[in-house]
XYZ file of C-alpha atoms in Angstrom:
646
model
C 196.043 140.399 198.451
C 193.343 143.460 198.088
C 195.861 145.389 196.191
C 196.520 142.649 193.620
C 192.981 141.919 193.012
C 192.547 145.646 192.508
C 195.293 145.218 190.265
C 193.861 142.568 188.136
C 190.284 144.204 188.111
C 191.903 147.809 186.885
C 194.108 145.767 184.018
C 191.299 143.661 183.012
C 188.832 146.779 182.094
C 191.418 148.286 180.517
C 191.822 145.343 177.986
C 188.160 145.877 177.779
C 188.565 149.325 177.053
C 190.735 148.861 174.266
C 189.198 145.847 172.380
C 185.942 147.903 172.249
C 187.546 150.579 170.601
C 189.341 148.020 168.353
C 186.152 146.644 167.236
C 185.003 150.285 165.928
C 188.421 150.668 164.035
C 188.351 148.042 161.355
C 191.531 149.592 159.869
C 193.870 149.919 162.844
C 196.259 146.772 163.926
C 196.038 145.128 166.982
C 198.771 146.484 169.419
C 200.295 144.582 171.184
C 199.480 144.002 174.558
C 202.292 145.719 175.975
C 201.489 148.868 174.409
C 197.817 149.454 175.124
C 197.725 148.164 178.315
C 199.252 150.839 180.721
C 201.032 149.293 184.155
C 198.940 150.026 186.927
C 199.309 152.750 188.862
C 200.011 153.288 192.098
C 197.970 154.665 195.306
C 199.466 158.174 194.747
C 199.174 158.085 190.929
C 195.180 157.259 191.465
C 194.728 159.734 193.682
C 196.334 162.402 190.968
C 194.024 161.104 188.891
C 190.649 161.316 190.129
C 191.920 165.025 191.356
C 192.067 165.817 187.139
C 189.255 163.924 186.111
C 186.888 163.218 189.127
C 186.970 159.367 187.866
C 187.126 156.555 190.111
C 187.896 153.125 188.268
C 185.994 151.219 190.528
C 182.945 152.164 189.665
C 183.363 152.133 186.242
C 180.822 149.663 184.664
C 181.333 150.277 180.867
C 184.680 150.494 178.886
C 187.771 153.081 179.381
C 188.941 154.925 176.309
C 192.518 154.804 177.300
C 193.307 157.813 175.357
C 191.208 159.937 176.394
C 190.318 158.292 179.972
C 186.673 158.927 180.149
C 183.945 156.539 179.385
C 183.413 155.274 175.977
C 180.258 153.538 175.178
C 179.404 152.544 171.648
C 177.154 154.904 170.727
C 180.168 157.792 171.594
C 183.244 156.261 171.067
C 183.496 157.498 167.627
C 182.911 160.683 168.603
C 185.388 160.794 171.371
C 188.275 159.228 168.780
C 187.412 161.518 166.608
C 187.568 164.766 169.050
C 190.895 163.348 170.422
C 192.108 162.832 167.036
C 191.908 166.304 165.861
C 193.592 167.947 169.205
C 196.430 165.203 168.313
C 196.675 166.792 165.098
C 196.428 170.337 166.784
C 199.411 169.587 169.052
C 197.574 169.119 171.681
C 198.617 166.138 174.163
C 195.794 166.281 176.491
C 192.102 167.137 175.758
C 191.799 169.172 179.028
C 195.360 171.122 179.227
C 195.198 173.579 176.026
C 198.419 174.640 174.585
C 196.454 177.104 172.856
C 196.071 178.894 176.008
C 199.953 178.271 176.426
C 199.956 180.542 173.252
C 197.990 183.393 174.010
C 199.614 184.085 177.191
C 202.916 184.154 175.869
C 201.800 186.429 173.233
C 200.089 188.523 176.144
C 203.952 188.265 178.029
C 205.909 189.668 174.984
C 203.166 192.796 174.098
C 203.079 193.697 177.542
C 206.856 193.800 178.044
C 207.686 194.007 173.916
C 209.943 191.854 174.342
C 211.682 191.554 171.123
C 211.227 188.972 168.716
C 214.863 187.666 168.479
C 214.391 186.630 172.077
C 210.875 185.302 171.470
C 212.688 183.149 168.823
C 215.413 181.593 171.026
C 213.035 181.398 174.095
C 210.247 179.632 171.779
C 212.748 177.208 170.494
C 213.876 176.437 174.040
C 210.373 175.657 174.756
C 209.970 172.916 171.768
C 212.979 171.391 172.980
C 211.311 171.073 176.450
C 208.363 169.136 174.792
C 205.926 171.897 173.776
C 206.042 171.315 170.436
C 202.573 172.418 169.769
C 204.216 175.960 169.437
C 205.254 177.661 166.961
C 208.868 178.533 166.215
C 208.914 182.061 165.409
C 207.755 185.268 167.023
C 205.718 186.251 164.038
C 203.879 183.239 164.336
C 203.035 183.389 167.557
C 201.768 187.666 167.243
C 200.248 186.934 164.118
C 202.323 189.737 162.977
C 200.620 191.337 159.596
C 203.524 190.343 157.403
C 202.293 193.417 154.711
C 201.932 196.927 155.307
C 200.191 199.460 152.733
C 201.894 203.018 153.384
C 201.092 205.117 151.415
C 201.960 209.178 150.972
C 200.326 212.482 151.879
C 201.580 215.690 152.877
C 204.772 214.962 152.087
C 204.907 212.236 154.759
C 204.760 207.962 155.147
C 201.054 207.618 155.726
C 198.756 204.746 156.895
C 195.105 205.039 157.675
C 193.263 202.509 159.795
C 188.768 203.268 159.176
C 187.683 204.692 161.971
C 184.486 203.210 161.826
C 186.133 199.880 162.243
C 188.729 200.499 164.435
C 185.953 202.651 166.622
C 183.799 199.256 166.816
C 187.129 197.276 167.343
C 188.158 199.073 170.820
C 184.521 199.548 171.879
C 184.039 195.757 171.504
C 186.896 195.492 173.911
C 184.876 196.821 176.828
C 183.034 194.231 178.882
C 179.612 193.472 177.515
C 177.754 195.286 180.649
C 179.339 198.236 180.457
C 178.589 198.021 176.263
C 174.879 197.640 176.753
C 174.849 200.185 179.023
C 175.344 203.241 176.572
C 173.494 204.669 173.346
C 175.998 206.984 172.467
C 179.735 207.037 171.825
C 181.636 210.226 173.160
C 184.970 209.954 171.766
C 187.795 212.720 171.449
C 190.378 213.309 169.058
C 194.077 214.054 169.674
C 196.631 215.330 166.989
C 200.379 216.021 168.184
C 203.797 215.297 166.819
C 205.992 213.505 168.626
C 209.924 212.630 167.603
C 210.854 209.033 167.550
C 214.893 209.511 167.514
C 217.493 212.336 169.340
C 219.727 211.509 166.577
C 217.672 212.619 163.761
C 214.799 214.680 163.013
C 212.345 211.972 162.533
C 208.673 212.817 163.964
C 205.500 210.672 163.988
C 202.559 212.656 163.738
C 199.618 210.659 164.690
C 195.398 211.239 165.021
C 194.589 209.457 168.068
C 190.865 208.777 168.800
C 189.606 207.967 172.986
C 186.092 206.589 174.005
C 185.588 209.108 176.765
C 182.294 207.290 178.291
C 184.259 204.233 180.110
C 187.106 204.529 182.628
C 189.637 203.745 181.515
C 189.452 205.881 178.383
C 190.417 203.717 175.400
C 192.934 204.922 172.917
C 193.222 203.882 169.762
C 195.164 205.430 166.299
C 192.894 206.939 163.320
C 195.863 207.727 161.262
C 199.796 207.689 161.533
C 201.764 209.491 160.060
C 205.923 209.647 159.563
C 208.283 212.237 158.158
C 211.576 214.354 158.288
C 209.321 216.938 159.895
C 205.670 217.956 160.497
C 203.244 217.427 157.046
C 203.553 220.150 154.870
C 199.648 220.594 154.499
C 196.647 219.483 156.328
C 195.156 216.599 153.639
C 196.433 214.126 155.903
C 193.217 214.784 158.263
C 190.727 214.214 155.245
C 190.371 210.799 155.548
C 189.764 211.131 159.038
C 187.142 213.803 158.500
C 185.475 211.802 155.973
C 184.709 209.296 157.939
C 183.841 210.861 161.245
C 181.406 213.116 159.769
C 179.863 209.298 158.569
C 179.985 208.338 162.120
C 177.972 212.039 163.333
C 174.910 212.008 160.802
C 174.701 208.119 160.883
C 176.023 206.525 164.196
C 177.632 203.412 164.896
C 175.931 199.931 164.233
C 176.500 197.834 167.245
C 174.648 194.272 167.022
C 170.696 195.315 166.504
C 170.793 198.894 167.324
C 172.689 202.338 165.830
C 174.770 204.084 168.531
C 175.047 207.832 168.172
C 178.895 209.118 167.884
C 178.809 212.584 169.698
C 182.633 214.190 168.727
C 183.354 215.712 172.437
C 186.452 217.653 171.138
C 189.536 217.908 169.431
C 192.404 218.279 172.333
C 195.848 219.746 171.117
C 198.539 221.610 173.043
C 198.436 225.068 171.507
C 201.035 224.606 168.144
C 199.393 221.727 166.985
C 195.913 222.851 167.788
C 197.072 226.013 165.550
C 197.917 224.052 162.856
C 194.775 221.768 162.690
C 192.864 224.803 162.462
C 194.446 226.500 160.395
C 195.121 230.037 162.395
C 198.132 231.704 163.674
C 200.451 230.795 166.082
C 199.857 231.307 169.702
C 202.763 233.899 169.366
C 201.380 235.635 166.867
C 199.704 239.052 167.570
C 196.174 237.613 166.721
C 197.239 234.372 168.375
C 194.504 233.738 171.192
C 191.920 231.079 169.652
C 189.311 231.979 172.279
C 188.856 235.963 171.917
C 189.955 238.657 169.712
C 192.505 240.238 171.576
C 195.777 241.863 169.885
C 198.591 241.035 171.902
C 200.931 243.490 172.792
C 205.114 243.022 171.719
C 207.251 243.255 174.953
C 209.750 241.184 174.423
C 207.774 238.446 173.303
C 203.928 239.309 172.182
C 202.025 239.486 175.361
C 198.054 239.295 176.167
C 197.106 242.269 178.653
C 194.033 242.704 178.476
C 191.253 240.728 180.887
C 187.910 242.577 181.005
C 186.003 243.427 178.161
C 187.082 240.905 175.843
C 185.187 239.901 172.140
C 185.217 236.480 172.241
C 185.654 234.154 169.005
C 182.670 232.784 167.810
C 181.696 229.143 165.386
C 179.931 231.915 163.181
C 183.023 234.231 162.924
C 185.782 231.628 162.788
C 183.912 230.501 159.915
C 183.438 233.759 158.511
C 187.153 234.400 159.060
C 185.987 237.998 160.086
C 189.510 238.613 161.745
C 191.405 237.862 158.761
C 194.346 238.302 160.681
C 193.980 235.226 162.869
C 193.921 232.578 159.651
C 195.626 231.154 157.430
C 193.702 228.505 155.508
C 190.499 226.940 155.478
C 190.868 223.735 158.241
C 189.360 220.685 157.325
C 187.164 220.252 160.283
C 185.171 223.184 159.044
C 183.245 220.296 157.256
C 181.882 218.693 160.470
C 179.374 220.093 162.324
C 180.883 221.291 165.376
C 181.825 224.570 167.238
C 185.030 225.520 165.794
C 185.679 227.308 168.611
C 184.712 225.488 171.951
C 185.538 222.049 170.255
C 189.170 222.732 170.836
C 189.554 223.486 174.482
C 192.467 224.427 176.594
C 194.433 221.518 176.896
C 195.589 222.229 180.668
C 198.620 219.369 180.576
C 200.555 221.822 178.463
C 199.115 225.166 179.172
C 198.877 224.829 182.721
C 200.771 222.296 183.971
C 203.734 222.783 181.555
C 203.215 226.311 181.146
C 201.990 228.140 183.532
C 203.368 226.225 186.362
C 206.574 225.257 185.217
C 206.855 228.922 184.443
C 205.829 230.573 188.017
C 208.265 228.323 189.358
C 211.444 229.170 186.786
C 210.380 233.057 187.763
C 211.234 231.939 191.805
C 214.558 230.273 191.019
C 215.718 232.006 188.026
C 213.709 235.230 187.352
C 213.982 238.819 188.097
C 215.532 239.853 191.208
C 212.358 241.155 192.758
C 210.545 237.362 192.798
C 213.839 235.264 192.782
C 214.175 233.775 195.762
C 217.813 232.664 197.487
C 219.172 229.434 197.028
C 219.265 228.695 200.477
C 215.129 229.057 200.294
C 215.377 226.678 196.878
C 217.251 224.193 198.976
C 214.972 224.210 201.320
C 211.601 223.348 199.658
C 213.588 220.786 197.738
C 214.602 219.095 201.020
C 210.394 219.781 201.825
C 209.940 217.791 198.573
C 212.092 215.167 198.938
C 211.094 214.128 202.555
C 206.893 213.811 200.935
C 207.919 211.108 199.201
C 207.039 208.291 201.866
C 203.732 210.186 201.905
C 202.889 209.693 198.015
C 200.711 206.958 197.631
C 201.229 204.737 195.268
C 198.196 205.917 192.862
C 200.775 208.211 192.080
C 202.939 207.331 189.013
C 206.001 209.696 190.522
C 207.264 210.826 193.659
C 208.497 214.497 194.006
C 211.847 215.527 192.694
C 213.830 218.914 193.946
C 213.893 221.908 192.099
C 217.586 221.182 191.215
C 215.528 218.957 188.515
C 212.652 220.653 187.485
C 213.666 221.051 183.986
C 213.085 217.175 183.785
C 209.844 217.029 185.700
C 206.892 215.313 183.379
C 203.573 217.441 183.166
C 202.341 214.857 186.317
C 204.540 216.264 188.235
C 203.684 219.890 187.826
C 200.093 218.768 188.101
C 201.415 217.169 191.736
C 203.321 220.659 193.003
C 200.073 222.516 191.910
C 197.289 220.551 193.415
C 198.917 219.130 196.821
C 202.693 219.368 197.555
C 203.144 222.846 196.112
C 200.633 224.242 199.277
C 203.019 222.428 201.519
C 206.266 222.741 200.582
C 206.491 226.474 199.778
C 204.720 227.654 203.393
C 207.517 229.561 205.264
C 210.021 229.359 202.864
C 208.434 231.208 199.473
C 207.827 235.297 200.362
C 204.229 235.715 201.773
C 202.826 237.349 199.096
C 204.527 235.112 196.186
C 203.109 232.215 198.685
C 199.262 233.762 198.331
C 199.126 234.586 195.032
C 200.389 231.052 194.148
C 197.702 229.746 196.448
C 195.293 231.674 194.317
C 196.098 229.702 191.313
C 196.336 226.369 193.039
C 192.829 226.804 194.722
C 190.924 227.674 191.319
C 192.912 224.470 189.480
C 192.038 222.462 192.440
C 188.061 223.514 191.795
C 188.191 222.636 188.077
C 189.937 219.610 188.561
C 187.330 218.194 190.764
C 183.904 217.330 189.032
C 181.737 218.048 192.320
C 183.582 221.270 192.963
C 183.706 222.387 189.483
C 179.382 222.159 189.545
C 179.660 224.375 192.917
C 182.158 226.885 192.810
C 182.196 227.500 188.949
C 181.925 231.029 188.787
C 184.376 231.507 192.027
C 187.376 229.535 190.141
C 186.405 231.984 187.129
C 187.215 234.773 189.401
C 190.196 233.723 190.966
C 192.000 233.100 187.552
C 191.496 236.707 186.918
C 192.771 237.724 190.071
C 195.834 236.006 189.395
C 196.453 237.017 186.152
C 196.151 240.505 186.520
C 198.213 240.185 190.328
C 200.656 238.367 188.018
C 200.995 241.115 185.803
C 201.732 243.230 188.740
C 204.204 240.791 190.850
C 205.888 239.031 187.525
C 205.953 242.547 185.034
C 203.881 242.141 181.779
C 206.088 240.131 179.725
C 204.710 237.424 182.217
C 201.451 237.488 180.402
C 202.031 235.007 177.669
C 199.344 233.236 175.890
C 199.584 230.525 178.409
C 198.952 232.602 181.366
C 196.407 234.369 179.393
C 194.573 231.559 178.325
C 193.661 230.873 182.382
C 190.970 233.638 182.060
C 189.120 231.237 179.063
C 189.954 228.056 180.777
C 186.491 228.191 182.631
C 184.496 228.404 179.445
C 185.260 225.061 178.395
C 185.030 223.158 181.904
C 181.377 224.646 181.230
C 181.706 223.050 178.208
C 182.994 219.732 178.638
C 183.043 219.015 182.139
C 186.467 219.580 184.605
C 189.904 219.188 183.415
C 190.338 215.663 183.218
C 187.483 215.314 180.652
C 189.285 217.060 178.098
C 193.356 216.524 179.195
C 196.023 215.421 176.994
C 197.200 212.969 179.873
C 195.553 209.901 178.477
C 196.297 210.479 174.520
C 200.296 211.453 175.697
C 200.520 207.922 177.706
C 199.975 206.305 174.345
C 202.032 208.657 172.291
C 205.024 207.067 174.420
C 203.750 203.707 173.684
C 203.530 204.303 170.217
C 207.484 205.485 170.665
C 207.909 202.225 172.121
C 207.227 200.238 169.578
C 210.031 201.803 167.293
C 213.115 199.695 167.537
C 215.406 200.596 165.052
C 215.693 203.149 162.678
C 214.730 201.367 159.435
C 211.084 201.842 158.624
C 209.820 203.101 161.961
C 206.296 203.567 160.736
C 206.052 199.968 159.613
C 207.426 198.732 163.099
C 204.218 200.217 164.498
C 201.830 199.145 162.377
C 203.131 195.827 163.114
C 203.231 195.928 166.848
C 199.695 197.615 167.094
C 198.419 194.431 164.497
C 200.428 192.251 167.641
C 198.754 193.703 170.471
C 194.540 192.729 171.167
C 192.566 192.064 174.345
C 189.561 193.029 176.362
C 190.063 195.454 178.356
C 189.145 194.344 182.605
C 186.141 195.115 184.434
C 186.906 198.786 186.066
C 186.925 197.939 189.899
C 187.784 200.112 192.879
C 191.200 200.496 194.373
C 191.350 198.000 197.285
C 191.728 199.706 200.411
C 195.067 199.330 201.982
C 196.359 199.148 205.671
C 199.531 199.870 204.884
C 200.903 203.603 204.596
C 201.283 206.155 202.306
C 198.265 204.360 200.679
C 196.013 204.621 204.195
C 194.686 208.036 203.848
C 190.934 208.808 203.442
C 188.306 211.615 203.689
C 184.952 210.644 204.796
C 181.365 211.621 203.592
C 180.997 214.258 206.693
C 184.569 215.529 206.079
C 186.408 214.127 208.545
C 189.991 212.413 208.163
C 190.719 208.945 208.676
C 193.498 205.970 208.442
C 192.600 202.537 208.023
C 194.918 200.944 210.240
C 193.580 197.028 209.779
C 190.253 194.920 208.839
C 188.304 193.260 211.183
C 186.964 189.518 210.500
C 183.754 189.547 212.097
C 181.674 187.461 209.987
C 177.841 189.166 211.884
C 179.282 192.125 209.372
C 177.243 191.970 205.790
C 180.039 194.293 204.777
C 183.872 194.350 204.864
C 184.749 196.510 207.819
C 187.945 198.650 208.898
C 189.475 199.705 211.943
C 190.296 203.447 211.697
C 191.544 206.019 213.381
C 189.033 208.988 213.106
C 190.178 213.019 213.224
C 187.985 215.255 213.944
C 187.848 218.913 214.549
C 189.750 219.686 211.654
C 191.291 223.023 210.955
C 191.856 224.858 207.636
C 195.606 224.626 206.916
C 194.816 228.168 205.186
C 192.520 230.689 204.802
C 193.267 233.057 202.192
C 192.086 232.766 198.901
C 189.409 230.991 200.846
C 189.235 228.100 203.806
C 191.248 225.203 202.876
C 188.484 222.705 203.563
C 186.649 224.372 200.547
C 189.362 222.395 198.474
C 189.880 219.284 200.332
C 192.952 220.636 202.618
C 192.595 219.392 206.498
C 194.765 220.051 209.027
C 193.922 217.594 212.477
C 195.763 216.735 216.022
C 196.779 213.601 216.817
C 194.591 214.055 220.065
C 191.699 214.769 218.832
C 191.188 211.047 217.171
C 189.312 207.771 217.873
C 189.576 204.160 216.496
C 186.002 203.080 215.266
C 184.977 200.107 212.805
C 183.938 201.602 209.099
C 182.463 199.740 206.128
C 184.351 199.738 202.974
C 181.825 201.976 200.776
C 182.706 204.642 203.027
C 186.397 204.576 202.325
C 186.122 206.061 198.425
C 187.917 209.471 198.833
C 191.725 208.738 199.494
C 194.105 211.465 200.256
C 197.646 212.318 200.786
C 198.197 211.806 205.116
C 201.301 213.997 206.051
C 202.571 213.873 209.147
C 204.192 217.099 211.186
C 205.856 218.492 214.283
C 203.623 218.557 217.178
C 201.497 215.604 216.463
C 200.095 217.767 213.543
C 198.585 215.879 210.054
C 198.038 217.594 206.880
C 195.251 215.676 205.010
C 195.008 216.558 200.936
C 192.142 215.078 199.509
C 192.975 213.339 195.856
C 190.957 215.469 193.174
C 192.207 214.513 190.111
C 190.766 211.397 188.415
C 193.464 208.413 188.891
């Protein structure tokens, strides 16, 4: 008997409800009774509803709009038709589930796995058909894909420009707002670099990249793109580019009510396009060294002897083109005030990573007899290699690879072998005195790499670069000293310059060259494919957080503030804690896994015993250094602190 009274009492405000809203619609008809009175629901169905709404029909004392379920009284109810009116007309079937949203995170879905649009289509089609018809039925649609692109031509090649002012204020609007107010002026660095799109055809995109180095992550962002048959034939394609950022130096960037300064950090290049922008010889040229004036020497291949005693290049003298041997046009960043000189650093992705390492390591395995090791010995640290792989964490994007494949190793895995698996993996099998030198040159990267070690032990990294170049010269005969290897001995200068190597590495600018390549789906107008993806892809870019700290290993390594080793092995829940706290197992009395070029702990390398550890409770902000844990015989772990910026 309660329930049908309940019953009658629900049914009877809702015919309340809907002759109110009658009266304030002269125009409408009268539905029939049927149709605006809905059957009442049940004890489950009221339940869902008051979990949607918070609304409990019982205490309802003035009339139910039954569209939009909320209460109507006659000083809002036109309001509230009128608001539910116009997200009918939007497509919208409820006021408080927006297909809008629906929308953009389908559009987020298909940019973030560019998905292609002819299965957008068919999947957005077999959405309408499920009832969302609120979307729309293409791809295009739905990305807001620019349906017109302006290319025009210069230097023989398909060119589009995008302002950088604009598309500087675009990407640092993107930032979160507390990060934004935070800053008065803009560091950003340039990339150039070509990059081929097909393996069929000769195609190559040749793009001006811009990053805002203040924030982590760095932002990157095309200037310019540019598309040909081969590289341009002249360097006009950088005057727009020029133009404008020489805008952006004397004036700054208006943000809101104030001007942010625009401070160009540097131009990074690997060393053939970095000779082209400027307008100077190749690096295998006799004058080809960009840092000092040093004639190479022809042995084979033109070769940089010389280490002491060297003229360095000066802004006033590149300008002056005093060694008119070493240009060959006038570049057109001689129009912005910068150093022409220290504004394009060493670029240590290709140089050293690429170069130099790849190349000590082809000498071992394929070189002259008197540094080419056995097979047996190259089996060997590839079955080292191999077996680190369950000790790579996962901040890692690869794991290591033998040397069977090196010829396919990416520059982050060169940067891997030099910094941390390359001390490992090559002790006891690689000939002592290949083993030390090498250790030389992984010591100093290892310094300039780190931004607290690279304040401390400046001048000592400076030193051991020399070393190795002229031991290399010895060890590896003098055709070994290339202008890669040569360029070690300058590769100091500009960490003074512009802070370590991460600060001015090609690692962030050649993620986003592969994206770029991404976008490219056929061969028929390649350039206008990415225009049109980049006009597809927008969004704020997260709140930088730190990595959560993980039980679980490889990812369970850390190196504490007093330098000993630990592994999180679980979190407590002890709620008297004002901080998140860790069990971990503590080493201490840690050993230097080497002492020659200088004690191991100097560079983050610990070597601990098993027995020499305790289990105490740590707070999270003391877990911030993570490192590579690797286990060995006789209850013997290697710990490798992580230098490089992740």
């Amino acid at each position: 008997m309660a329930t049908n009274s309940y019953r009658k009492d629900y049914k009877r405000k809702w015919i309340s409800a809907c002759r109110t809203l009658t009266k304030y619609n002269n125009n409408a008809k009268r539905l029939p009774i049927d149709q605006c009175v809905q059957s009442p629901p049940t004890k489950f169905q009221r339940v869902e509803r008051q979990d949607k709404i918070d609304f409990n029909v019982d205490d309802c004392d003035e009339p139910l709009s039954p569209t939009t379920g909320i209460n109507c009284s006659s000083d809002e109810c036109d309001s509230s038709l009128a608001s539910c009116e116009e997200c009918s007309e939007q497509g919208d079937s409820d006021c408080e589930s927006k297909p809008a949203d629906l929308k953009d995170l389908l559009a987020g879905w298909v940019n973030q796995y560019q998905v292609k649009h002819n299965a957008v289509d068919d999947l957005l089609k077999i959405l309408q058909q499920s009832g969302h018809s609120e979307l729309p039925a293409t791809s295009r649609s739905l990305l807001r894909t620019a349906r017109v692109i302006d290319i025009g031509q210069k230097s023989g090649m398909e060119y589009v420009y995008f302002p950088l002012e604009q598309a500087l204020l675009e990407n640092f609007l993107a930032y979160p707002k507390t990060l934004r107010e935070s800053v008065d002026c803009l560091h950003i660095s340039l990339n150039i670099d070509g990059i081929p799109l097909f393996k069929s055809s000769t195609g190559t995109l040749w793009p001006i990249l811009c990053g805002i180095m203040n924030f982590t992550p760095v932002k990157v962002f095309p200037v310019a793109l540019t598309y040909g048959a081969s590289k341009p034939h002249d360097l006009d394609f950088l005057s727009d580019t020029v133009r404008d950022l020489n805008t952006l130096l004397e004036h700054g960037l208006k943000y809101g009510d104030k001007i942010l300064k625009v401070s160009l950090r540097c131009v990074v290049c690997d060393a053939p396009a970095k000779a082209f922008v400027k307008g100077v010889k190749l690096y295998s040229g006799y004058f080809g060294c960009d840092k000092c004036c040093q004639r190479g020497v022809w042995i084979g291949r033109v070769t940089f002897p010389d280490i002491h005693d060297l003229i360095l290049r000066t802004d006033a003298s590149f300008r002056d083109q005093s060694n008119e041997e070493h240009h060959h046009c006038v570049s057109p960043f001689c129009d912005l005030d910068i150093d022409m000189v220290k504004a394009f650093p060493i670029d240590y992705m290709h140089q050293l990573c690429l170069g130099v390492t790849k190349k000590i390591i082809l000498a071992w395995i394929r070189g002259k007899k008197d540094v080419r090791i056995s097979a047996q010995l190259v089996e060997r640290i590839s079955a080292k290699l191999v077996a680190l792989r369950s000790y790579i964490p996962q901040c890692f994007a690869r794991k290591p690879r033998g040397l069977g494949e090196v010829d396919r190793w990416k520059a982050t895995e060169f940067r891997q072998f030099l910094l941390y698996t390359g001390k490992l993996v090559l002790k006891g099998s690689l000939p002592r005195h290949l083993y030390d030198h090498f250790l030389v040159l992984s010591v100093a990267s290892s310094i300039l790499v780190s931004p607290e070690l690279a304040q401390v032990h400046l001048n000592y990294a400076a030193d051991l670069l020399k070393y190795f170049v002229e031991k290399a010269k010895l060890l590896y005969g003098e055709e070994f000293i290339v202008y890669n290897v040569h360029s070690l001995i300058h590769l100091v200068e500009d960490v003074k310059t512009h802070g370590c190597l991460d600060s001015f590495s090609g690692f962030p600018f050649e993620n986003y060259l592969q994206k770029l390549k991404r976008f490219v789906r056929s061969g028929k107008n390649p350039l206008a494919q990415i225009v049109k993806r980049l006009s597809e892809s927008s969004g704020k870019i997260g709140q930088t957080t730190s990595t959560s700290i993980s039980m679980k290993p490889p990812n369970n390594g850390y190196i504490l503030g007093d330098s000993s080793c630990c592994i999180v092995v679980d979190e407590t829940h002890q709620f008297q804690y004002e901080e998140k706290m860790f069990s971990c197992r503590i080493y201490n009395r840690s050993e230097p896994m080497f002492v020659q070029p200088c004690d191991s702990r100097l560079v983050g390398v610990y070597k601990v015993k098993e027995q020499n550890s305790c289990i105490k409770l740590l707070p999270a902000s003391t877990l911030k250094r993570q490192a590579i844990a690797v286990e060995l015989e006789h209850n013997t772990l290697i710990f490798l602190t992580i230098l490089h910026q992740l």
